[in-house]
mmCIF file of C-alpha atoms and ligand atoms in Angstrom:
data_model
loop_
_atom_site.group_PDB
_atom_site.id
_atom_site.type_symbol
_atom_site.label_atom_id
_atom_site.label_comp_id
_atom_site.label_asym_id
_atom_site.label_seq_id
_atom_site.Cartn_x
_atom_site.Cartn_y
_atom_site.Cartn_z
ATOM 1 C CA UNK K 1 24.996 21.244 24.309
ATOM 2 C CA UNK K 2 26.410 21.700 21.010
ATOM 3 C CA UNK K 3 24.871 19.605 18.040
ATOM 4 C CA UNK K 4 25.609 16.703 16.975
ATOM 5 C CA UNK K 5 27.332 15.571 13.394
ATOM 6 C CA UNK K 6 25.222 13.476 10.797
ATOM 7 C CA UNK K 7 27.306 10.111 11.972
ATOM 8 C CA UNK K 8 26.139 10.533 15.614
ATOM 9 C CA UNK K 9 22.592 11.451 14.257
ATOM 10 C CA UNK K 10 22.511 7.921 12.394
ATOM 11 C CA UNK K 11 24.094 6.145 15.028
ATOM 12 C CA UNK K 12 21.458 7.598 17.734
ATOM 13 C CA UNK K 13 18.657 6.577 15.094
ATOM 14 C CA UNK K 14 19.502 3.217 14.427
ATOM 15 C CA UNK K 15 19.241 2.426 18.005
ATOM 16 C CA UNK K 16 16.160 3.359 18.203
ATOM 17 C CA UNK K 17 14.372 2.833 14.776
ATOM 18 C CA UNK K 18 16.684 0.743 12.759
ATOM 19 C CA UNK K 19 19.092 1.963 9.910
ATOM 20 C CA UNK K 20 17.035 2.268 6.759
ATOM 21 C CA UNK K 21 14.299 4.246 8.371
ATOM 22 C CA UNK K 22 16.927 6.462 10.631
ATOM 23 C CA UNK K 23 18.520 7.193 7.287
ATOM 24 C CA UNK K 24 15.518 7.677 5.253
ATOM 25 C CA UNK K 25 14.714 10.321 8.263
ATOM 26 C CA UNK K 26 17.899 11.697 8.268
ATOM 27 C CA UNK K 27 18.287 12.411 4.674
ATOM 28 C CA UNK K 28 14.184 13.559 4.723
ATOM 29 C CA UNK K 29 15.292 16.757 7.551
ATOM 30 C CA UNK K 30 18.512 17.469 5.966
ATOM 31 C CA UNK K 31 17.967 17.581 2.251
ATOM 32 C CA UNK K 32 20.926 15.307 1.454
ATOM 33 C CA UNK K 33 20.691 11.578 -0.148
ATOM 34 C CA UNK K 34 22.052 8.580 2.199
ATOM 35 C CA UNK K 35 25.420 8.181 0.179
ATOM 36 C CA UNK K 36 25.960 11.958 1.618
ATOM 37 C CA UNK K 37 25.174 10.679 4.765
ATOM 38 C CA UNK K 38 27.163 7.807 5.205
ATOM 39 C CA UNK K 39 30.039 9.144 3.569
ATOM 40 C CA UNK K 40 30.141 12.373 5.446
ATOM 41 C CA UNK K 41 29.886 11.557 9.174
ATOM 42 C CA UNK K 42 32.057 14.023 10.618
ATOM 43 C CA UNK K 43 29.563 17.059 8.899
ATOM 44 C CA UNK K 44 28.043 18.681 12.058
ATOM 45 C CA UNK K 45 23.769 19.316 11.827
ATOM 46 C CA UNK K 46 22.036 22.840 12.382
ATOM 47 C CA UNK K 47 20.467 23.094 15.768
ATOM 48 C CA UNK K 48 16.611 22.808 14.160
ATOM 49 C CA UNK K 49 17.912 20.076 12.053
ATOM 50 C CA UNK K 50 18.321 18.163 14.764
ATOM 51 C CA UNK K 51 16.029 19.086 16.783
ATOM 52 C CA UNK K 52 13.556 17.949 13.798
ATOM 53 C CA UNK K 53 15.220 14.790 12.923
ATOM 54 C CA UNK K 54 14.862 13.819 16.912
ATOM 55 C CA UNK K 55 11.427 14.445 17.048
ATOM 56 C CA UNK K 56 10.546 12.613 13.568
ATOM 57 C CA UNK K 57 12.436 9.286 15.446
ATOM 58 C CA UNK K 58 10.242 9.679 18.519
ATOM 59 C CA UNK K 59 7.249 9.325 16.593
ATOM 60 C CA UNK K 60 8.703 6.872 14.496
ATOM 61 C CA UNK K 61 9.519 4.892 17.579
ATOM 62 C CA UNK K 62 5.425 5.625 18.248
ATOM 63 C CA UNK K 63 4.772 3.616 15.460
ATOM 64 C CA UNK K 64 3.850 6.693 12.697
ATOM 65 C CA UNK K 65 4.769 5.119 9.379
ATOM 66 C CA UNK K 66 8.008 6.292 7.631
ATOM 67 C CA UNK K 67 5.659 7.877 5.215
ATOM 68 C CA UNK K 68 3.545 10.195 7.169
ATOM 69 C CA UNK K 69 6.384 11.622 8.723
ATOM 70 C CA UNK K 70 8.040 12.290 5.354
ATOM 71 C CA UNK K 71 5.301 12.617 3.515
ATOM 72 C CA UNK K 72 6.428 11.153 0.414
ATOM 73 C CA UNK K 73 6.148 7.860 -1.272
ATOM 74 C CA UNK K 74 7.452 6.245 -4.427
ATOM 75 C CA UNK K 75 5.543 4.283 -6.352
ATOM 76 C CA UNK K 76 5.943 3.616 -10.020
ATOM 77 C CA UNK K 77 8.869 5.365 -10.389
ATOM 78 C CA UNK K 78 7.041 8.716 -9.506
ATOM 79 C CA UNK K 79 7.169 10.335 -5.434
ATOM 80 C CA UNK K 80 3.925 10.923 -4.684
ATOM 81 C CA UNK K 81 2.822 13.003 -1.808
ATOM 82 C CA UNK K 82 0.924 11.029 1.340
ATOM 83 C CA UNK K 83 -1.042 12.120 4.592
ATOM 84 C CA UNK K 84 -2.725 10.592 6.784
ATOM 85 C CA UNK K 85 -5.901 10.974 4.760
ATOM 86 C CA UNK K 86 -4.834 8.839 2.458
ATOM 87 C CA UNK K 87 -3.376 5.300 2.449
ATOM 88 C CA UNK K 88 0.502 4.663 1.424
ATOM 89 C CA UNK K 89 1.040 3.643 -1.777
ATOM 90 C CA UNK K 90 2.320 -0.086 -1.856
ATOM 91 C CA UNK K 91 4.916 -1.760 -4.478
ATOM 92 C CA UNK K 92 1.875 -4.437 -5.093
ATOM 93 C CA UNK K 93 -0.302 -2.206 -6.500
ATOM 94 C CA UNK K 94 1.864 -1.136 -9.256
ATOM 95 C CA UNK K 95 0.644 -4.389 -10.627
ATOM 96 C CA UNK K 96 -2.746 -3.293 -11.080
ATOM 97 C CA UNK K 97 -1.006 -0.098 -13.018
ATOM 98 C CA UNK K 98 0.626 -2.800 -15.568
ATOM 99 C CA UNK K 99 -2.389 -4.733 -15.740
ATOM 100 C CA UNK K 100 -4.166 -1.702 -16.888
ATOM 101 C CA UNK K 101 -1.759 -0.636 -18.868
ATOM 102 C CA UNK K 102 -1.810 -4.276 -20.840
ATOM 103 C CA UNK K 103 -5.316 -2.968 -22.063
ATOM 104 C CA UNK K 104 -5.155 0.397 -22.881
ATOM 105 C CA UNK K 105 -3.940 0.471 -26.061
ATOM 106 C CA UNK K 106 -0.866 3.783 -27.200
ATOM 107 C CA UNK K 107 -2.696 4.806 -29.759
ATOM 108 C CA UNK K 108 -6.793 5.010 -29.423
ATOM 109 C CA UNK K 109 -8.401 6.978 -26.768
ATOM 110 C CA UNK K 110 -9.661 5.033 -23.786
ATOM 111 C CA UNK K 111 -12.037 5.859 -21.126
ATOM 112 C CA UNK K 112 -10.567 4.847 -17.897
ATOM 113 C CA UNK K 113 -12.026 5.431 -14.177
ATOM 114 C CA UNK K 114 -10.365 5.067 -11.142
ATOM 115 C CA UNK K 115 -12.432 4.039 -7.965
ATOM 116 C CA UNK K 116 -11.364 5.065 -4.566
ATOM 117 C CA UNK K 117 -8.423 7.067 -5.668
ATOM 118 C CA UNK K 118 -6.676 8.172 -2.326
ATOM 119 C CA UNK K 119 -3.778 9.521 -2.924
ATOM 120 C CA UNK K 120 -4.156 9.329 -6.952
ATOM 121 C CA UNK K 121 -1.097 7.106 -7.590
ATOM 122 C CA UNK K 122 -2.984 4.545 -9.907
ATOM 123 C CA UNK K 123 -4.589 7.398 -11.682
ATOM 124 C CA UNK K 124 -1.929 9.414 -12.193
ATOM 125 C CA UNK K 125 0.775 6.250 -12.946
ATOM 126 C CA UNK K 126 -1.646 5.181 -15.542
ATOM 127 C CA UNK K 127 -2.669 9.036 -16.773
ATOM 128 C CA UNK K 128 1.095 9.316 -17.471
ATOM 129 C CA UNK K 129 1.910 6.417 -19.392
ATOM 130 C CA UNK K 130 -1.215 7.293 -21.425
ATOM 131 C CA UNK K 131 -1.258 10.948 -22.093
ATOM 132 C CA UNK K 132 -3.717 10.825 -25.177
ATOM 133 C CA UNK K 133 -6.438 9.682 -21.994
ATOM 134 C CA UNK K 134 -8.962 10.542 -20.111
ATOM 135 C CA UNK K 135 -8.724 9.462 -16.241
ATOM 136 C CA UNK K 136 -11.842 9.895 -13.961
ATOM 137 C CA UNK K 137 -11.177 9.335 -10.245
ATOM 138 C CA UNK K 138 -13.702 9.563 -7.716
ATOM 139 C CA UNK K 139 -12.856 9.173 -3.686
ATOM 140 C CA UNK K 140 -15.348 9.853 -1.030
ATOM 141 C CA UNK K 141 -13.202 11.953 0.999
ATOM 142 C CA UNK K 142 -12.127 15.693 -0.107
ATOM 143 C CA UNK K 143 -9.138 15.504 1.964
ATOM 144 C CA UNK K 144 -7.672 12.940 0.084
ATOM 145 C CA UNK K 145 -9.052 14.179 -3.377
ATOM 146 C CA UNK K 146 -6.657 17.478 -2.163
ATOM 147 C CA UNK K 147 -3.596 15.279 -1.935
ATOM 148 C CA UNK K 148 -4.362 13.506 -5.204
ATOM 149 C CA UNK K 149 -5.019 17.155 -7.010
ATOM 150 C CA UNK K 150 -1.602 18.001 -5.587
ATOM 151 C CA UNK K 151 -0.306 14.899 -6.836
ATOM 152 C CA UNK K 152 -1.451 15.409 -10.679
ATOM 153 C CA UNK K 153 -0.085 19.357 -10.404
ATOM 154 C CA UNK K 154 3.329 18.099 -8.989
ATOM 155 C CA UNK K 155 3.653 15.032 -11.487
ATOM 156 C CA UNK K 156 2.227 17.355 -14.541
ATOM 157 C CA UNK K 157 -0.503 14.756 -15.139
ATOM 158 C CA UNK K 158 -3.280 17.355 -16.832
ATOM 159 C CA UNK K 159 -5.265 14.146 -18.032
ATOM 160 C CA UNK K 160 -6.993 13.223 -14.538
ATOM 161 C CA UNK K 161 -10.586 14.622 -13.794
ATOM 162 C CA UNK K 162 -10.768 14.102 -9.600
ATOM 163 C CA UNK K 163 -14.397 14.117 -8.800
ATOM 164 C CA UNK K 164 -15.704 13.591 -5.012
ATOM 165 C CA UNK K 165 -18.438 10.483 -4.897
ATOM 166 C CA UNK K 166 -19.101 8.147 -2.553
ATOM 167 C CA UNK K 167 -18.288 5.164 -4.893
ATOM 168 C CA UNK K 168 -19.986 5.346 -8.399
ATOM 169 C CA UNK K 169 -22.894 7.545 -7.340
ATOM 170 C CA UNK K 170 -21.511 10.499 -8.790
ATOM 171 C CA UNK K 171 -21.452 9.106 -12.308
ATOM 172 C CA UNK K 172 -24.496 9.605 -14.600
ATOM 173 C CA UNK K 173 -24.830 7.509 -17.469
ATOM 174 C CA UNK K 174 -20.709 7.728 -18.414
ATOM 175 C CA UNK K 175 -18.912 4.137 -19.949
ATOM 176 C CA UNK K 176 -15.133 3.317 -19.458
ATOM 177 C CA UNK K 177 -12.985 0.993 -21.356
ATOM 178 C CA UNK K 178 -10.893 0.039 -18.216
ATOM 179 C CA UNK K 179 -12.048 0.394 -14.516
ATOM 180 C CA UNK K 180 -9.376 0.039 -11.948
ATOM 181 C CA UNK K 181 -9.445 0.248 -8.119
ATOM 182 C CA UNK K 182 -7.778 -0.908 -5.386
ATOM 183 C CA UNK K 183 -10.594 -0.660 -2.819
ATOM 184 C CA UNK K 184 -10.572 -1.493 1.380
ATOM 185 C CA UNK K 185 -10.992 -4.983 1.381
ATOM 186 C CA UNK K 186 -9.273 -6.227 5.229
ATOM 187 C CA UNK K 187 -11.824 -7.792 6.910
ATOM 188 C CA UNK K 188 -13.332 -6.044 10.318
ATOM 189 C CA UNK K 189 -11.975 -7.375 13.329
ATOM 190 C CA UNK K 190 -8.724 -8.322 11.268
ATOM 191 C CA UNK K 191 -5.759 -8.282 13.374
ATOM 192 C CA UNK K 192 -3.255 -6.948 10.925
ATOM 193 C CA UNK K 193 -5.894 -3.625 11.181
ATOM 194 C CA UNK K 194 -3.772 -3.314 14.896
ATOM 195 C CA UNK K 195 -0.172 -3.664 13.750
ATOM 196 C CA UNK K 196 1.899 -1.349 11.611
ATOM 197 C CA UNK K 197 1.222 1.226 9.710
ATOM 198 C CA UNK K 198 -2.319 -0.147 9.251
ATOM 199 C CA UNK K 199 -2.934 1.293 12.975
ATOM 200 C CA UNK K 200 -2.508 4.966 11.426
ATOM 201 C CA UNK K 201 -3.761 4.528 7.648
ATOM 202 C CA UNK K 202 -7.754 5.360 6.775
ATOM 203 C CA UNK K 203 -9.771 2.982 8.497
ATOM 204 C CA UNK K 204 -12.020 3.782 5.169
ATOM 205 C CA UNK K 205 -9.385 2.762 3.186
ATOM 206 C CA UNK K 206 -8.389 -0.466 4.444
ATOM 207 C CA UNK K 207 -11.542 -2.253 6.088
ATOM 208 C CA UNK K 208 -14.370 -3.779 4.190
ATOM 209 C CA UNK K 209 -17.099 -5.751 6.105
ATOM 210 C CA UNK K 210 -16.768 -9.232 7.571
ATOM 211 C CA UNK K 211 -14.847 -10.512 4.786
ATOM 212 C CA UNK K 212 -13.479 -7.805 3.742
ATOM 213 C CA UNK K 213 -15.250 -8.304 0.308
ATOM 214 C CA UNK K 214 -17.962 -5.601 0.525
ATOM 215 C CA UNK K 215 -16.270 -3.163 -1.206
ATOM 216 C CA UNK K 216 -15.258 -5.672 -4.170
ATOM 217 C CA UNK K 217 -18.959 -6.744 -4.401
ATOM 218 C CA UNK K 218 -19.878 -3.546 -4.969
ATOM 219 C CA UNK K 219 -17.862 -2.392 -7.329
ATOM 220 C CA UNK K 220 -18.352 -5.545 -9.606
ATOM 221 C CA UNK K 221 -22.611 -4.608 -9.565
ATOM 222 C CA UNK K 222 -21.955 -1.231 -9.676
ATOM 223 C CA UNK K 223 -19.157 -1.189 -12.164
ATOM 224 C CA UNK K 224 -21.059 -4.271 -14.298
ATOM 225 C CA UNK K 225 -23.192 -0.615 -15.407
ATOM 226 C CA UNK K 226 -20.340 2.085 -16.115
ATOM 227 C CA UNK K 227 -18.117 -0.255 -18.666
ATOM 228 C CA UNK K 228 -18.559 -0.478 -22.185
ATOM 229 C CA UNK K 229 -18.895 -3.730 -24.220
ATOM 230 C CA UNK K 230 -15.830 -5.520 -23.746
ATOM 231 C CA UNK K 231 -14.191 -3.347 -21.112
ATOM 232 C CA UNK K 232 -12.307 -4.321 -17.930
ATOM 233 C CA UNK K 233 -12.739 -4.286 -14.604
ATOM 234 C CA UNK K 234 -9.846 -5.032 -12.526
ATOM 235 C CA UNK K 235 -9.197 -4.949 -8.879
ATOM 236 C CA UNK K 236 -6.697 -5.686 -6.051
ATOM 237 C CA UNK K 237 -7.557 -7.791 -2.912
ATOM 238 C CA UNK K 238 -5.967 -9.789 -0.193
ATOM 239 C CA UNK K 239 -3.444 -12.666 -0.403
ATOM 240 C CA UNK K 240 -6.758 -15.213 0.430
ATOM 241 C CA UNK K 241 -9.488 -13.663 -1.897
ATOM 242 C CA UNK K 242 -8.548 -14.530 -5.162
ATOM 243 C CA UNK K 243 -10.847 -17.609 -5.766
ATOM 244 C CA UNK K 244 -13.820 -15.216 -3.938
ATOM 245 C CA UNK K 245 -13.523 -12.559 -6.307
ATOM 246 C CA UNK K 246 -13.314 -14.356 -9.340
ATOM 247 C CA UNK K 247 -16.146 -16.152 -7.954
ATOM 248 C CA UNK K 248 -18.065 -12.732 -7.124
ATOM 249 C CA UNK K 249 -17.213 -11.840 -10.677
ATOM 250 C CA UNK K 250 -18.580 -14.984 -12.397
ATOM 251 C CA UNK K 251 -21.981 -14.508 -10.766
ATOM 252 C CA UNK K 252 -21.803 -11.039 -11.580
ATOM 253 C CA UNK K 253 -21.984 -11.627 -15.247
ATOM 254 C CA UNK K 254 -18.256 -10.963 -16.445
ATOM 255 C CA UNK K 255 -16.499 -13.247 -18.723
ATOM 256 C CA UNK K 256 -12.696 -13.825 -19.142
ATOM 257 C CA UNK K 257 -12.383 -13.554 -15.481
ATOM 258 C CA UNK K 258 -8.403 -14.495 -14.496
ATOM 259 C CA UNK K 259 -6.191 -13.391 -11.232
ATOM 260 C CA UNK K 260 -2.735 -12.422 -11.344
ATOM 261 C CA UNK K 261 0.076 -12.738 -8.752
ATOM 262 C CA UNK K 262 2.095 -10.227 -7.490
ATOM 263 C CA UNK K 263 6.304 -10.171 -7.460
ATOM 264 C CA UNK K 264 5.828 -12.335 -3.842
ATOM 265 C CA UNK K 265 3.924 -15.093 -6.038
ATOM 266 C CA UNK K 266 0.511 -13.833 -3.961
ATOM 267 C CA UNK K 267 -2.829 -13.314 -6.371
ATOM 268 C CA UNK K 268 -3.419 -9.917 -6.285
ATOM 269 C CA UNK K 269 -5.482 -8.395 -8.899
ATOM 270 C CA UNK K 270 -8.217 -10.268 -10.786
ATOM 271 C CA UNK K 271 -9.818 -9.193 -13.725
ATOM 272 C CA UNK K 272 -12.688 -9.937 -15.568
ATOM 273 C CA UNK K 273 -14.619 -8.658 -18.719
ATOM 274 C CA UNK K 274 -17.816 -7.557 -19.909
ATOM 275 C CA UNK K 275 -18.693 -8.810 -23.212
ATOM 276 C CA UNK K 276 -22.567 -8.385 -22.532
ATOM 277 C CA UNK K 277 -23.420 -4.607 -22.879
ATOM 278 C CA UNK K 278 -25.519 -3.724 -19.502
ATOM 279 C CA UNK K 279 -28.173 -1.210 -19.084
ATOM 280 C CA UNK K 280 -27.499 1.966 -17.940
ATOM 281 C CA UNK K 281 -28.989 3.252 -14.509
HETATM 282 N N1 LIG F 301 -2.574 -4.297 1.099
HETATM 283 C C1 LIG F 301 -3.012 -3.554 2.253
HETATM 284 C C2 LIG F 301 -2.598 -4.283 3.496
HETATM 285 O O1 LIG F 301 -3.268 -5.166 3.976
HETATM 286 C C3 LIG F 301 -4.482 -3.283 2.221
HETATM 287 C C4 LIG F 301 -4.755 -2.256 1.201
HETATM 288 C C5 LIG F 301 -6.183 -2.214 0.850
HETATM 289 O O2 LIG F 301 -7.062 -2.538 1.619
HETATM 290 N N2 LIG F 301 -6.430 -1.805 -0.347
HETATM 291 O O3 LIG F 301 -1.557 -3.965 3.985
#
């Protein structure tokens, strides 16, 4: 059987996985963009090619996200690397990166940690609008601390330390300006955990005790003793936990505490303040 041209490969694709993802496929095994694509049907494919492309569409009909199978994601205007250690970067999140940005001023040094880094795209989005800064990022898991290293090389972000800790433990007595983190916070048991791309992404990454707010608890106690006086703390949650975790925050001791929505109107991030200084552990 003699191979097929690019037009037949989208045509087969779409059937089976839809356009945008056949194309994003497509253009992924081939090393062309999707205008080339679609205006070049008659352009016949190399045996492997296809052979590749057929297989990526099988497991994309499996479920696999688009992602994995590329292993590549955009997000804030930078492609990041992705495997399955880590989760896939999503367009909310970028608003935590703004947020961040808001207080980090272009001109003074500022101390900024990153909590439960994954694939390093908050880090590394923020470490690159902010070049005179120092990034720390801690993850728990070295596989994913390897794809946000790789991450930082590829991106030429020199301005991220990655450091392996199982939340803040591997801090000593260090004080940041702005702590970010977008940290699991589905809650067990949640549905969503068995649909999508959720079925393949870190269970660590995604699920957070019976509300889903362990995680966020956590990291306002924990992160109440690595800010400096006056320094944030912000984090992304679900669509539903906004009034929790400024809630969680307010008995925690922060001031200022606010939530902001994401481009789909949904609260996303909240924020909050320490004006008190806190002793060190
Ligand atoms: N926003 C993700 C989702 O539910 C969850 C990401 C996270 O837990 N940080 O699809």
């Amino acid at each position: 059987m003699s191979p097929i041209n690019l037009g037949q490969a989208l045509q087969d694709g779409t059937a089976r996985i839809g356009a945008t993802d056949a194309r994003v496929l497509l253009a992924h095994v081939t090393g062309r963009n999707a205008a080339y694509l679609i205006a070049h049907p008659e352009i016949g494919m190399r045996q492997q090619q296809e052979t590749a492309y057929r297989a990526l569409v099988e497991r994309r009909e499996a479920g696999e996200p688009v992602a994995y199978l590329t292993g590549e994601r955009e997000f804030y205007g930078r492609p990041f690397k992705v495997s399955p250690a880590v989760l896939i970067p999503r367009p909310e999140t970028e608003l935590l990166v703004d947020l961040a940005l808001e207080r980090i001023a272009t001109s003074t040094a500022a101390r900024i940690l990153d909590v439960g880094t994954g694939s390093g795209c908050v880090a590394i989005a923020i470490a690159s609008e902010r070049s005179h800064c120092k990034i720390v990022a801690l993850d728990q898991s070295y596989e994913a601390l390897a794809v946000a290293r790789r991450n930082a090389f590829e991106l030429r972000v020199g301005n991220v330390a990655f450091l392996q800790s199982n939340w803040f433990e591997a801090l000593r007595d260090e004080h940041f300006d702005v702590i970010v983190s977008n940290p699991p916070y589905v809650a067990a048991g949640d549905p969503h955990l068995e649909a999508g791309d959720l079925r393949f992404e870190p269970r660590s990454a995604l699920e957070s005790g019976t509300d889903g707010l362990d995680a966020i608890r956590h990291i306002a106690a924990e992160g109440a003793k690595h800010l400096a006086p006056g320094g944030w703390l912000l984090v992304e949650h679900g669509h539903d936990q906004g009034a929790a975790v400024r809630a969680l925050f307010e008995a925690a001791g922060y001031a200022d505490v606010f939530s902001e929505q994401d481009l789909a109107d949904i609260e996303r991030v909240t924020g909050a303040r320490l004006t008190v200084p806190q002793p060190a552990r």
